[in-house]
mmCIF file of C-alpha atoms in Angstrom:
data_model
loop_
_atom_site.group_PDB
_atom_site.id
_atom_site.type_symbol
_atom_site.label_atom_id
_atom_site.label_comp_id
_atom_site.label_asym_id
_atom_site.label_seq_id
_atom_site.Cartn_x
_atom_site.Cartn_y
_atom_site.Cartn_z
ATOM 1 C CA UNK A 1 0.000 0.000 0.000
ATOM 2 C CA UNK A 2 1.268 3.302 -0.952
ATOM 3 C CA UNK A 3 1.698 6.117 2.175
ATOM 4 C CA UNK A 4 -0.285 8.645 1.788
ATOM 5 C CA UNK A 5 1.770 12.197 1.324
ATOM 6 C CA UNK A 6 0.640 15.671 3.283
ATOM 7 C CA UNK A 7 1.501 19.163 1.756
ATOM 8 C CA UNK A 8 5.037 19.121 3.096
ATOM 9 C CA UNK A 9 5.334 15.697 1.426
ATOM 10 C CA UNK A 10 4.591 17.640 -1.647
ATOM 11 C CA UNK A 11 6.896 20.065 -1.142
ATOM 12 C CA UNK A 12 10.127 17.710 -0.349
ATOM 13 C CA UNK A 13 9.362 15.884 -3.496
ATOM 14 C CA UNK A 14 10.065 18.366 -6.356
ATOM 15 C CA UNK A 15 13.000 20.089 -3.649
ATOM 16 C CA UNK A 16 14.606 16.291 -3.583
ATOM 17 C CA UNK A 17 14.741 16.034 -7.225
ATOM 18 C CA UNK A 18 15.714 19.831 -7.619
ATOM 19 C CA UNK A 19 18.843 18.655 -5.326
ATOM 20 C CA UNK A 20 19.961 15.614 -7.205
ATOM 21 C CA UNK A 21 19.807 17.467 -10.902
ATOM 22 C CA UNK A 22 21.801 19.898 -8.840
ATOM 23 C CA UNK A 23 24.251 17.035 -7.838
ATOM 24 C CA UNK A 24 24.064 15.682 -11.677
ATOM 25 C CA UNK A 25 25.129 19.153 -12.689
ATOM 26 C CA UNK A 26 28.041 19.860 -10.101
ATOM 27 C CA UNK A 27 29.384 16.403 -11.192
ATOM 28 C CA UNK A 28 29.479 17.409 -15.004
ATOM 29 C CA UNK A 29 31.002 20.789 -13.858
ATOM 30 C CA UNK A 30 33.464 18.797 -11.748
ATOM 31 C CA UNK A 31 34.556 16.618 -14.622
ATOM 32 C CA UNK A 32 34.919 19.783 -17.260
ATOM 33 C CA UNK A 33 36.909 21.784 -14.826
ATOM 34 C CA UNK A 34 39.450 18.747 -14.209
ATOM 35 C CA UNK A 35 39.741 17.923 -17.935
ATOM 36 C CA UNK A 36 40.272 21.966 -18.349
ATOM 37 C CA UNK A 37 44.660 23.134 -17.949
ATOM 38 C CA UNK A 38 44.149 25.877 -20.547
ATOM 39 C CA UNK A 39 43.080 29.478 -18.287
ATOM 40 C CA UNK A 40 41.405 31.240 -21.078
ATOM 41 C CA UNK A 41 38.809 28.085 -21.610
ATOM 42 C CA UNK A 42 38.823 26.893 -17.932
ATOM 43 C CA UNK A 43 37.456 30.829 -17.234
ATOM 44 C CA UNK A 44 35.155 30.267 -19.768
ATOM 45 C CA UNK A 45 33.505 26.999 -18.940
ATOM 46 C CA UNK A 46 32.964 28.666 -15.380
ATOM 47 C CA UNK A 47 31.356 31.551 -16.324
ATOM 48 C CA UNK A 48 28.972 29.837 -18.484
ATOM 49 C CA UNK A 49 28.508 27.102 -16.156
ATOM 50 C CA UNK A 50 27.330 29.583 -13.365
ATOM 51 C CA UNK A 51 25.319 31.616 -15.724
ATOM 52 C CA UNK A 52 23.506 29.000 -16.197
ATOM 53 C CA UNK A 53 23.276 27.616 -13.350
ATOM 54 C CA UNK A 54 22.528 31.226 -10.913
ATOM 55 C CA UNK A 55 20.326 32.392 -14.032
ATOM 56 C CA UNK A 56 22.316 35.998 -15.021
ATOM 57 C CA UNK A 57 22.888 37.550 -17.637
ATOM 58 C CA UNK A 58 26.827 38.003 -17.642
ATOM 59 C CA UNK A 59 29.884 37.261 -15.511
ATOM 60 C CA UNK A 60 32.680 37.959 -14.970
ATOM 61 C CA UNK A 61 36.325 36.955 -12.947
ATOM 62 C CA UNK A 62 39.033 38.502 -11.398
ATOM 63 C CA UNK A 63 42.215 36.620 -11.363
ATOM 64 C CA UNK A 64 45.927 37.490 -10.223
ATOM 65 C CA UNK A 65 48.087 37.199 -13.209
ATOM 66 C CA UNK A 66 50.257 33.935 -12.593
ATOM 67 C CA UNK A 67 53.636 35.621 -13.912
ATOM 68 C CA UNK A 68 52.971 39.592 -12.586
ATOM 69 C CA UNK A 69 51.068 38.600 -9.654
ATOM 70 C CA UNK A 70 50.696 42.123 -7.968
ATOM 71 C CA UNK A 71 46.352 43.325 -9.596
ATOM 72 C CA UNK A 72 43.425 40.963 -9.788
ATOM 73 C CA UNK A 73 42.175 41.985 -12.983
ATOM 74 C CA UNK A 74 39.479 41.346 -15.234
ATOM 75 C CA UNK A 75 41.214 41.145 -18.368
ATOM 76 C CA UNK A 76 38.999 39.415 -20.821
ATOM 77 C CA UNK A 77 37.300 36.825 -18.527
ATOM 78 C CA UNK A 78 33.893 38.137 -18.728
ATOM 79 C CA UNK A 79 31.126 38.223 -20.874
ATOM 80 C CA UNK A 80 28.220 39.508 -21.125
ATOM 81 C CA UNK A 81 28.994 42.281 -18.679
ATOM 82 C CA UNK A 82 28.930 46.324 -19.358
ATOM 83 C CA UNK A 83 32.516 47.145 -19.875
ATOM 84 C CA UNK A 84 34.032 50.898 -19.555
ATOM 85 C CA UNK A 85 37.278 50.925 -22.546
ATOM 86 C CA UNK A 86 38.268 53.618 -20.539
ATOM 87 C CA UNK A 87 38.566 51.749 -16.779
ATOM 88 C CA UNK A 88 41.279 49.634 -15.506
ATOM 89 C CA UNK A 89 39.846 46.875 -14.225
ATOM 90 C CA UNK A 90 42.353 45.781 -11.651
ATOM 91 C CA UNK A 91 42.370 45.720 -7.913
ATOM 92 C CA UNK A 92 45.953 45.393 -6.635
ATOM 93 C CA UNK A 93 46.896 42.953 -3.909
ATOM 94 C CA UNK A 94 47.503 44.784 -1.259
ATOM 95 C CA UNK A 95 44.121 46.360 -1.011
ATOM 96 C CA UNK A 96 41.453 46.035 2.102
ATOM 97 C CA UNK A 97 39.001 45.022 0.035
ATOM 98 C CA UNK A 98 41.271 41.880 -0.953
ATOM 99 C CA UNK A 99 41.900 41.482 2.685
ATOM 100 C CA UNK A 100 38.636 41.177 3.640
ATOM 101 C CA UNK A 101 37.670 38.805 0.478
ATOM 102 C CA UNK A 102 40.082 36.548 1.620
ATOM 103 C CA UNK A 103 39.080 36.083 5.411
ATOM 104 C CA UNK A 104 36.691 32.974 4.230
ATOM 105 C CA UNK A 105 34.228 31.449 1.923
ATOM 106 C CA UNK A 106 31.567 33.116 1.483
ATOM 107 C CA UNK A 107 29.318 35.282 -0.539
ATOM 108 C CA UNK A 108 28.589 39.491 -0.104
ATOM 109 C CA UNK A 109 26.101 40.984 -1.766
ATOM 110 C CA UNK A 110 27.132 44.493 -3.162
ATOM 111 C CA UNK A 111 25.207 46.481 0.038
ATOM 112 C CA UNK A 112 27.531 44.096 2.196
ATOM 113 C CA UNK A 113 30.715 45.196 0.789
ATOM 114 C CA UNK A 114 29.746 49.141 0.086
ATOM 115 C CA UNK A 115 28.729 49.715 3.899
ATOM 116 C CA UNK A 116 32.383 48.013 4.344
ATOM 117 C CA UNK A 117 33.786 50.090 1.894
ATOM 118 C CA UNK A 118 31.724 53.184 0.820
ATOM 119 C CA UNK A 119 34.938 55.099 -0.106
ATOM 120 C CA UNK A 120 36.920 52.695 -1.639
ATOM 121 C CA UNK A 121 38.249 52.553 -5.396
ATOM 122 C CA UNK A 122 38.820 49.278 -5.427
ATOM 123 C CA UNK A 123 34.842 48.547 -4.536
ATOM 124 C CA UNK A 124 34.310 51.296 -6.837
ATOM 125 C CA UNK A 125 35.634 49.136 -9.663
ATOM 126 C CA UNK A 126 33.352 46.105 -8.662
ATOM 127 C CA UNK A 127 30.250 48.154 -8.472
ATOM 128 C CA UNK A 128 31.053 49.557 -11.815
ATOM 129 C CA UNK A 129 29.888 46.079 -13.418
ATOM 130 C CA UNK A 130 26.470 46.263 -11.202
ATOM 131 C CA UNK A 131 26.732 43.328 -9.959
ATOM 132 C CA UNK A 132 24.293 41.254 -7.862
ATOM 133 C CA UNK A 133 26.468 38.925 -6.110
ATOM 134 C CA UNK A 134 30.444 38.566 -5.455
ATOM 135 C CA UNK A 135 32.340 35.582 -4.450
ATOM 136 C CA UNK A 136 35.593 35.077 -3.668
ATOM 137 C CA UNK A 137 37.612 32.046 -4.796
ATOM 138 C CA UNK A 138 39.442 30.396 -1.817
ATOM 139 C CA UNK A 139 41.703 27.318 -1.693
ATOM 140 C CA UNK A 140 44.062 27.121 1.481
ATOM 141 C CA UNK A 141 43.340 30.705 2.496
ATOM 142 C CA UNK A 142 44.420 32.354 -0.637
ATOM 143 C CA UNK A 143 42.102 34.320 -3.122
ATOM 144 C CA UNK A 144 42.455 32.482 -6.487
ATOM 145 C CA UNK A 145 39.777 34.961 -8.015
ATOM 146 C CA UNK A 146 36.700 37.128 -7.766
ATOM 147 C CA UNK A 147 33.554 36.013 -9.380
ATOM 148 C CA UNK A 148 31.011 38.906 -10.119
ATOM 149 C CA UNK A 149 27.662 37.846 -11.190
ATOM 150 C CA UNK A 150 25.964 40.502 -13.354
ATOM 151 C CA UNK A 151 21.992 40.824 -13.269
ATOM 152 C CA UNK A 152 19.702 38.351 -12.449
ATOM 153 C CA UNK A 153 17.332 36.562 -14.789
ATOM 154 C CA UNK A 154 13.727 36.824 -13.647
ATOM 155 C CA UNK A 155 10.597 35.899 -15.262
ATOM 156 C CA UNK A 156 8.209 37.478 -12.555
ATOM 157 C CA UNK A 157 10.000 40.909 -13.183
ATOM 158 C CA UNK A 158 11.471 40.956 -10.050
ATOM 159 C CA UNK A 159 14.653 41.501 -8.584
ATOM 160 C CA UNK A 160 14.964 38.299 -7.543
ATOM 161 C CA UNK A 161 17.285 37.328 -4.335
ATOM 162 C CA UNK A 162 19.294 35.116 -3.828
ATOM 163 C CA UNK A 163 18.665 31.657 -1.727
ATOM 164 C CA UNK A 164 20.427 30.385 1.127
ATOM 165 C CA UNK A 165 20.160 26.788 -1.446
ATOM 166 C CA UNK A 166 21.728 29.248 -3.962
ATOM 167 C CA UNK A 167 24.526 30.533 -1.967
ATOM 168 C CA UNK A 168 25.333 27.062 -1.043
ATOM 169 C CA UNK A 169 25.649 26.017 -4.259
ATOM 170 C CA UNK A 170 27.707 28.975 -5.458
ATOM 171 C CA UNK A 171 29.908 28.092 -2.551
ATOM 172 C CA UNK A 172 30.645 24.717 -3.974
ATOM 173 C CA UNK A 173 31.193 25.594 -7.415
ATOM 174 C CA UNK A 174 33.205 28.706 -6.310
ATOM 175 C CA UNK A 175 35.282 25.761 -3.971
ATOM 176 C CA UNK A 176 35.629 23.700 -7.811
ATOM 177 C CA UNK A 177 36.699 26.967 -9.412
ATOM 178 C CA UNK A 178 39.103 27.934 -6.744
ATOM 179 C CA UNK A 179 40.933 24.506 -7.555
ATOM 180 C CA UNK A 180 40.857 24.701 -11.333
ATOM 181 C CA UNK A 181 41.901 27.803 -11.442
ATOM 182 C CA UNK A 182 44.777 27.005 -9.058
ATOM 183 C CA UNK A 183 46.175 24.432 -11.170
ATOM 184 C CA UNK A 184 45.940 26.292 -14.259
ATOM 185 C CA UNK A 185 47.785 29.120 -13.061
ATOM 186 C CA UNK A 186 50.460 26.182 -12.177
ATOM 187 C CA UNK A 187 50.358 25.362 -15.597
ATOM 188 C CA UNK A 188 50.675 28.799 -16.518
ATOM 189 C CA UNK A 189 53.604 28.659 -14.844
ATOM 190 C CA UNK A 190 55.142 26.069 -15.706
ATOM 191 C CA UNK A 191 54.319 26.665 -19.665
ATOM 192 C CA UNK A 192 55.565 30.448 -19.586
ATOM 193 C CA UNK A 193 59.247 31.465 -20.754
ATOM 194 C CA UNK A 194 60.092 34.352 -18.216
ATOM 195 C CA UNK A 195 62.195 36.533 -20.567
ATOM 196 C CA UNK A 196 59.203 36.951 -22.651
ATOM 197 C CA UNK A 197 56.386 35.793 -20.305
ATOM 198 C CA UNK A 198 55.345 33.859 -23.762
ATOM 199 C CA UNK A 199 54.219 30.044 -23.808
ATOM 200 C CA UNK A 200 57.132 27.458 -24.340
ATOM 201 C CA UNK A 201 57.268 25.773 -27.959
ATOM 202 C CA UNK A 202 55.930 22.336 -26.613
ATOM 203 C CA UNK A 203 52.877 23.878 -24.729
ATOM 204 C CA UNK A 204 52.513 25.635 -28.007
ATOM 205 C CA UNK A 205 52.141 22.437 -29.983
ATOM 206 C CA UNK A 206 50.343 20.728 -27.766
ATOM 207 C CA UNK A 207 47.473 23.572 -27.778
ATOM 208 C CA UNK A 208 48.374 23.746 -31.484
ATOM 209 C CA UNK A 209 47.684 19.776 -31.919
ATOM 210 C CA UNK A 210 44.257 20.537 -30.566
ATOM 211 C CA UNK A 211 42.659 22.870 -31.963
ATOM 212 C CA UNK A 212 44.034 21.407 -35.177
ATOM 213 C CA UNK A 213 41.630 18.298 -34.240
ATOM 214 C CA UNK A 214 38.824 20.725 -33.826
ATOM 215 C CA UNK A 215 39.579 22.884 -37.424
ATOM 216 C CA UNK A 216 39.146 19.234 -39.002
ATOM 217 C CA UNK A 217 36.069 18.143 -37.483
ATOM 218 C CA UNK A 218 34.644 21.823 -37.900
ATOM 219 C CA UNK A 219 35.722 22.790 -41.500
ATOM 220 C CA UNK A 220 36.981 25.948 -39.731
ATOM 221 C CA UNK A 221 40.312 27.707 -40.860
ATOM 222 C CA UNK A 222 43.434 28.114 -38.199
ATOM 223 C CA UNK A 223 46.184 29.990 -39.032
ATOM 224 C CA UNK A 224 50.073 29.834 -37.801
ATOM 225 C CA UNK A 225 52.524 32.915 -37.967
ATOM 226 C CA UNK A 226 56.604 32.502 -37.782
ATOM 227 C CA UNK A 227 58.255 35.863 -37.148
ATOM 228 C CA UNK A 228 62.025 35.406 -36.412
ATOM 229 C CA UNK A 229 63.813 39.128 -35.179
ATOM 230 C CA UNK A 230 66.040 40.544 -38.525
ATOM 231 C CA UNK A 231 69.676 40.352 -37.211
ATOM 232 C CA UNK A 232 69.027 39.745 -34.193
ATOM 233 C CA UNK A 233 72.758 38.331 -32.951
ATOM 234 C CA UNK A 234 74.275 41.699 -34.108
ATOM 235 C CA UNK A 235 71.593 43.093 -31.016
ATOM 236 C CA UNK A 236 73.551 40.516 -28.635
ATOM 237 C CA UNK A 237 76.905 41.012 -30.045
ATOM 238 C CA UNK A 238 76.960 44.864 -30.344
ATOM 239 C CA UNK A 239 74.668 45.711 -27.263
ATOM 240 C CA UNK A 240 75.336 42.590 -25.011
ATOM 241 C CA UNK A 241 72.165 39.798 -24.066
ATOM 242 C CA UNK A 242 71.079 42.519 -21.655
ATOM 243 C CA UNK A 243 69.425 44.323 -24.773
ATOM 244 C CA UNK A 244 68.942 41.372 -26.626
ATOM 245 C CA UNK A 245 66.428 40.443 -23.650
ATOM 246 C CA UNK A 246 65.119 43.886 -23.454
ATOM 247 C CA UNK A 247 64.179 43.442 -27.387
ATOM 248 C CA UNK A 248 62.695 39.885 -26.802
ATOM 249 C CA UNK A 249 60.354 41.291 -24.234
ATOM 250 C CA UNK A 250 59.410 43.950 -26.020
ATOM 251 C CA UNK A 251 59.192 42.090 -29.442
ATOM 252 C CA UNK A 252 56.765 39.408 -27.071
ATOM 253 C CA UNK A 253 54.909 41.942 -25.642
ATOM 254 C CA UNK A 254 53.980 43.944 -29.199
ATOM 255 C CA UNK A 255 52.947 40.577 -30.265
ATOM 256 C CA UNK A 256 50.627 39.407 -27.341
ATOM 257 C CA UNK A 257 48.744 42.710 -27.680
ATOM 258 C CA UNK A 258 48.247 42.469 -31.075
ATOM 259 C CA UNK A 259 46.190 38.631 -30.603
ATOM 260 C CA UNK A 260 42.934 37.494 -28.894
ATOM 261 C CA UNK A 261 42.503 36.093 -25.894
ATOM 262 C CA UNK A 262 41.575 32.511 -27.773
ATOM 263 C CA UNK A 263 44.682 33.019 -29.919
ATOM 264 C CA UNK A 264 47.984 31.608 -28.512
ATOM 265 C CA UNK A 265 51.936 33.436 -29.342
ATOM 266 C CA UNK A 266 54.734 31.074 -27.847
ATOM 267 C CA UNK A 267 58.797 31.880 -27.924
ATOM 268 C CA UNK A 268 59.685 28.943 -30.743
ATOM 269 C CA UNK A 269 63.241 29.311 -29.590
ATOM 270 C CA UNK A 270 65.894 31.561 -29.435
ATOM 271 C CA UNK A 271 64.251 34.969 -31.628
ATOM 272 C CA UNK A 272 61.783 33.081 -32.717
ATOM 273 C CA UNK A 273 58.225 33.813 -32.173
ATOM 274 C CA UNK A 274 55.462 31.537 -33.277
ATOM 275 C CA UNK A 275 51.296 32.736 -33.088
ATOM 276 C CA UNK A 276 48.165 30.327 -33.249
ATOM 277 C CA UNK A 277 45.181 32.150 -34.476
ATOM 278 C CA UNK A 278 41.898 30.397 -33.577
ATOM 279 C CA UNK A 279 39.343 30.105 -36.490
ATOM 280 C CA UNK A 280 40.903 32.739 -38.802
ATOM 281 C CA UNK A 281 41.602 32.472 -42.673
ATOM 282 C CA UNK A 282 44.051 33.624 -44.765
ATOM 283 C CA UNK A 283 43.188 37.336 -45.328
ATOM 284 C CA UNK A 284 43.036 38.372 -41.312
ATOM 285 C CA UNK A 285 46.026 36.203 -40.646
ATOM 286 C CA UNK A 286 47.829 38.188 -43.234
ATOM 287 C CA UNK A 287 46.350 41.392 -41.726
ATOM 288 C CA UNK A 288 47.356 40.330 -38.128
ATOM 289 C CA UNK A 289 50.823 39.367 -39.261
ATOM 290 C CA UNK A 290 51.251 42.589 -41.084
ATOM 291 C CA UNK A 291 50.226 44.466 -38.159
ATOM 292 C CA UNK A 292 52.966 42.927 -35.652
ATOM 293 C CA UNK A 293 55.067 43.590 -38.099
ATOM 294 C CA UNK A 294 54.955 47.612 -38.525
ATOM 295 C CA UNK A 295 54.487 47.848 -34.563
ATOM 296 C CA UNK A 296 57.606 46.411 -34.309
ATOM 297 C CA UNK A 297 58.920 48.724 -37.369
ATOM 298 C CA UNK A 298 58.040 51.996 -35.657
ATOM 299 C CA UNK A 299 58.658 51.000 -32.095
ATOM 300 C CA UNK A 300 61.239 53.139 -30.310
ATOM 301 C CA UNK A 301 63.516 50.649 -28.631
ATOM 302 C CA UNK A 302 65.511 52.209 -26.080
ATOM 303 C CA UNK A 303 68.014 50.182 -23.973
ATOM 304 C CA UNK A 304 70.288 52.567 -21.766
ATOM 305 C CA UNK A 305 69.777 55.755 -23.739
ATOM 306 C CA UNK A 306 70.137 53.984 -27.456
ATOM 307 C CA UNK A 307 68.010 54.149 -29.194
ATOM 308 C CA UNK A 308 67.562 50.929 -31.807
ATOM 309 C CA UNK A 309 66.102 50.078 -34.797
ATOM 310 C CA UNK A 310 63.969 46.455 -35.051
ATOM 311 C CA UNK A 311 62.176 44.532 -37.792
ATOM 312 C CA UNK A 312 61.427 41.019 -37.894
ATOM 313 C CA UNK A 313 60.231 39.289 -40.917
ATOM 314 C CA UNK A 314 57.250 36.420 -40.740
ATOM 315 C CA UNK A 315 55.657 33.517 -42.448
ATOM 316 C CA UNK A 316 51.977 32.664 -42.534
ATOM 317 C CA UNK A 317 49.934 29.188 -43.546
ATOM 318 C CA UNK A 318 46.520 28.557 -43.249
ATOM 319 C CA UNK A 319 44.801 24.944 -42.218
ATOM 320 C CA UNK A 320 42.053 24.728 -44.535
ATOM 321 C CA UNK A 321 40.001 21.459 -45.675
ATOM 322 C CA UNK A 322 39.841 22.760 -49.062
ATOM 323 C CA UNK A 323 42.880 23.629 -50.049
ATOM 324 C CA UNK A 324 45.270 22.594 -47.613
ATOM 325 C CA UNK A 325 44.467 20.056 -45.409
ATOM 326 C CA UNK A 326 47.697 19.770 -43.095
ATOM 327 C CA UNK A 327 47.465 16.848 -41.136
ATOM 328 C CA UNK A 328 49.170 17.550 -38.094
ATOM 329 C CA UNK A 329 50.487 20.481 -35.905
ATOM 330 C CA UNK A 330 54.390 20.006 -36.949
ATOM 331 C CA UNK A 331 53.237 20.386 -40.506
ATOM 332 C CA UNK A 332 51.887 23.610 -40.143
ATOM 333 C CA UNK A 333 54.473 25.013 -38.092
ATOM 334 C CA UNK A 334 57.027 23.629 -41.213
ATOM 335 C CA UNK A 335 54.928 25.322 -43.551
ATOM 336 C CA UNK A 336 55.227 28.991 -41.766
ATOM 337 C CA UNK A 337 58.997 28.539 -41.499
ATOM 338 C CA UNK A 338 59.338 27.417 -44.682
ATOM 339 C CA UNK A 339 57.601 31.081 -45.757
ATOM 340 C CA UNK A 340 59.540 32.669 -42.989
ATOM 341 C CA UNK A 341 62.349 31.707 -44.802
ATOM 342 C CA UNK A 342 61.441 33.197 -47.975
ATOM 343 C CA UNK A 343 60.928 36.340 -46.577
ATOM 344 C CA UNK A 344 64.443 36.307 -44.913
ATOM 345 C CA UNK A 345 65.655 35.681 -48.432
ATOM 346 C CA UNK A 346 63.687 38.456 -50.105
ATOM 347 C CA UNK A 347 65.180 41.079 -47.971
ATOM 348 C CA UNK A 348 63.904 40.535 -44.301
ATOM 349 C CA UNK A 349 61.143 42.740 -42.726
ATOM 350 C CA UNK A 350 58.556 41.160 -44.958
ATOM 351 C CA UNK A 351 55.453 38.669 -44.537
ATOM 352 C CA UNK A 352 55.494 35.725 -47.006
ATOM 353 C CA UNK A 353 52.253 33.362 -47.108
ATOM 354 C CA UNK A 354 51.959 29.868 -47.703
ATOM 355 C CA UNK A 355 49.793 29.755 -50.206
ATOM 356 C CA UNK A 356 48.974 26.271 -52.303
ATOM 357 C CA UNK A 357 51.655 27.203 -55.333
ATOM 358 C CA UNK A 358 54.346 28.034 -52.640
ATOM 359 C CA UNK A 359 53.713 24.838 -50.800
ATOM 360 C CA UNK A 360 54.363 22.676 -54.215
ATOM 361 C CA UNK A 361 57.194 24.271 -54.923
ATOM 362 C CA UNK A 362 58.898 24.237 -51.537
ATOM 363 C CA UNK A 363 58.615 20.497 -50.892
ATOM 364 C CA UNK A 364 61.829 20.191 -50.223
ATOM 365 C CA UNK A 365 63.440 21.205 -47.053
ATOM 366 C CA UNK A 366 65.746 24.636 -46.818
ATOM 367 C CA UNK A 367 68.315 24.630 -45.060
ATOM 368 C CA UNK A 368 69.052 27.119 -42.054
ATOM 369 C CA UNK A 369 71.158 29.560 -44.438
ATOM 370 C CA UNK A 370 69.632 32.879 -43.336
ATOM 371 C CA UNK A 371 68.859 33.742 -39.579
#
């Protein structure tokens, strides 16, 4: 015989259910987060992820920069949020407002953290994005990040609160977050030449190998850029490695601003620079390429009150299904050096592309003859 159920009865029923889908969904979470090393996708996948699950509009994080490590900034881990061109969106280290974020897990709601700090800057910056929750991002006592959850979705009209069940649950994701973003800054880390604060070449192709997979199974174009830095040993020989690391970092820095967020630049080796650029054909690759190269043109380097003069010449190749279908990441990268090398041959300070014609008529290795 079946029990009969009361109103509470009633009530448990669709809250029990509501709990394990919950469950289901932290699980899934869980599993992307773990299978997630890269920062720029692993910030991604938790701002959709709690979108979703809190029901608002945008999001956004604040994370310390794994190399710098002095601002939690905002950089380009949002979306969906209103965003000022014109305001820095950092909060440096050594700020109250960090020292109160990191006393604990828990979540403030943006009264709670103006009537702590109704004169502060820092706030200042977090209220800019109007945001109807914050959480910080603890593991072991130290603030990984700062989630800010934009508006609320509400089909009543409302301005809906938020749920003690809610908080909860943004506590434990927030808790998940904390440790994926933890070991992707160790990544970060790990994968990051210091000189140029660039990825290493074997992250680089690893990444590379990837979303090489995905351009294949998508029909999508990727393109790969080779610069290499125009005489760059007389720089070491004339000005000592001093300048010749003062160039590299600049050279690397030019080049990082230049890219996306989902595009990748890595220090190939020595001078060399190499660039991943996510879903983009032959024509913007060219126009990206082109780009880095006059910055670096017209850029007054100035080591110790000398001023010196900088060009660096590139090669370009685009994965296409059509017309060429490179099979693998070490292909590509051969196929931009091999136009690299052209353009060091033609006179330096140039961009050569890989275009189906070159390709059959370069099948043949070149030798290293001009670097």
């Amino acid at each position: 015989m079946i029990p009969e159920l009361d109103d509470a009865d009633d009530h448990a029923v669709p809250a029990a259910e509501k709990e394990i889908y919950d469950l289901k969904q932290m699980l899934l979470l869980f599993r992307s987060l773990c299978s997630t090393l890269e920062l720029p996708k692993l910030i991604e996948t938790i701002l959709y992820s709690v979108m979703a699950q809190m029901r608002v509009f945008g999001a956004g994080i604040f994370i310390i920069t794994p190399i710098e490590g002095n601002f939690y900034t905002l950089g380009d881990n949002y979306t969906n949020l209103e965003i000022d061109p014109l305001t820095n969106y950092a909060i440096p280290k050594a700020s109250g407002l960090i020292d109160k974020l990191k006393e604990g897990e828990r979540v403030y709601t943006p009264a709670e953290l103006e009537a702590l700090f109704p004169d502060s800057p820092d706030y200042a910056i977090l209220s800019s994005l109007h945001p109807s929750i914050i959480v910080p991002l603890i593991l072991k006592k130290r603030l990984n990040g700062i989630l800010v959850l934009g508006e609320r979705i509400n089909p009543e009209g409302d301005a809906a609160e938020y749920t003690t069940y809610e908080k909860k649950e943004l506590l434990v994701i927030t808790s998940l977050a904390a440790i994926a973003v933890n070991n992707a800054s160790l990544v970060e880390i790990s994968s990051t030449d210091m000189t140029t604060h660039l990825k290493f070449k074997y992250y680089f192709f690893n990444i590379l190998s990837d979303q090489l997979d995905e351009a294949m199974g998508s029909g999508s174009p990727l393109s790969v850029i080779m610069f290499d830095i125009d005489f760059f040993k007389r720089v070491n020989d004339t000005y000592g490695h001093a300048c010749g690391d003062y160039v590299l970092e600049c050279v690397a820095a030019i080049i990082k601003k230049s890219i996306r967020a989902k595009d990748m630049a890595a220090r190939y080796g020595g001078e060399e620079f190499t660039i991943m650029l996510v879903n983009t054909g032959k024509r913007d690759a060219m126009q990206v390429g082109e780009r880095i190269r006059q910055n670096v043109e017209s850029h007054d380097f100035v080591f110790q009150n000398q001023h010196l003069h900088v060009t660096i010449s590139g090669g370009v190749t685009t994965f296409s299904v059509e017309t060429n279908p490179a099979s693998s990441a070490n292909a590509l990268v051969d196929q931009a050096d091999k136009a690299l090398y052209i353009s060091k041959r033609n006179g330096r300070n140039r961009l050569t592309f890989a275009d189906g014609d070159f390709l059959a008529a370069t099948k043949h290795d070149f030798s290293e003859q001009i670097r």
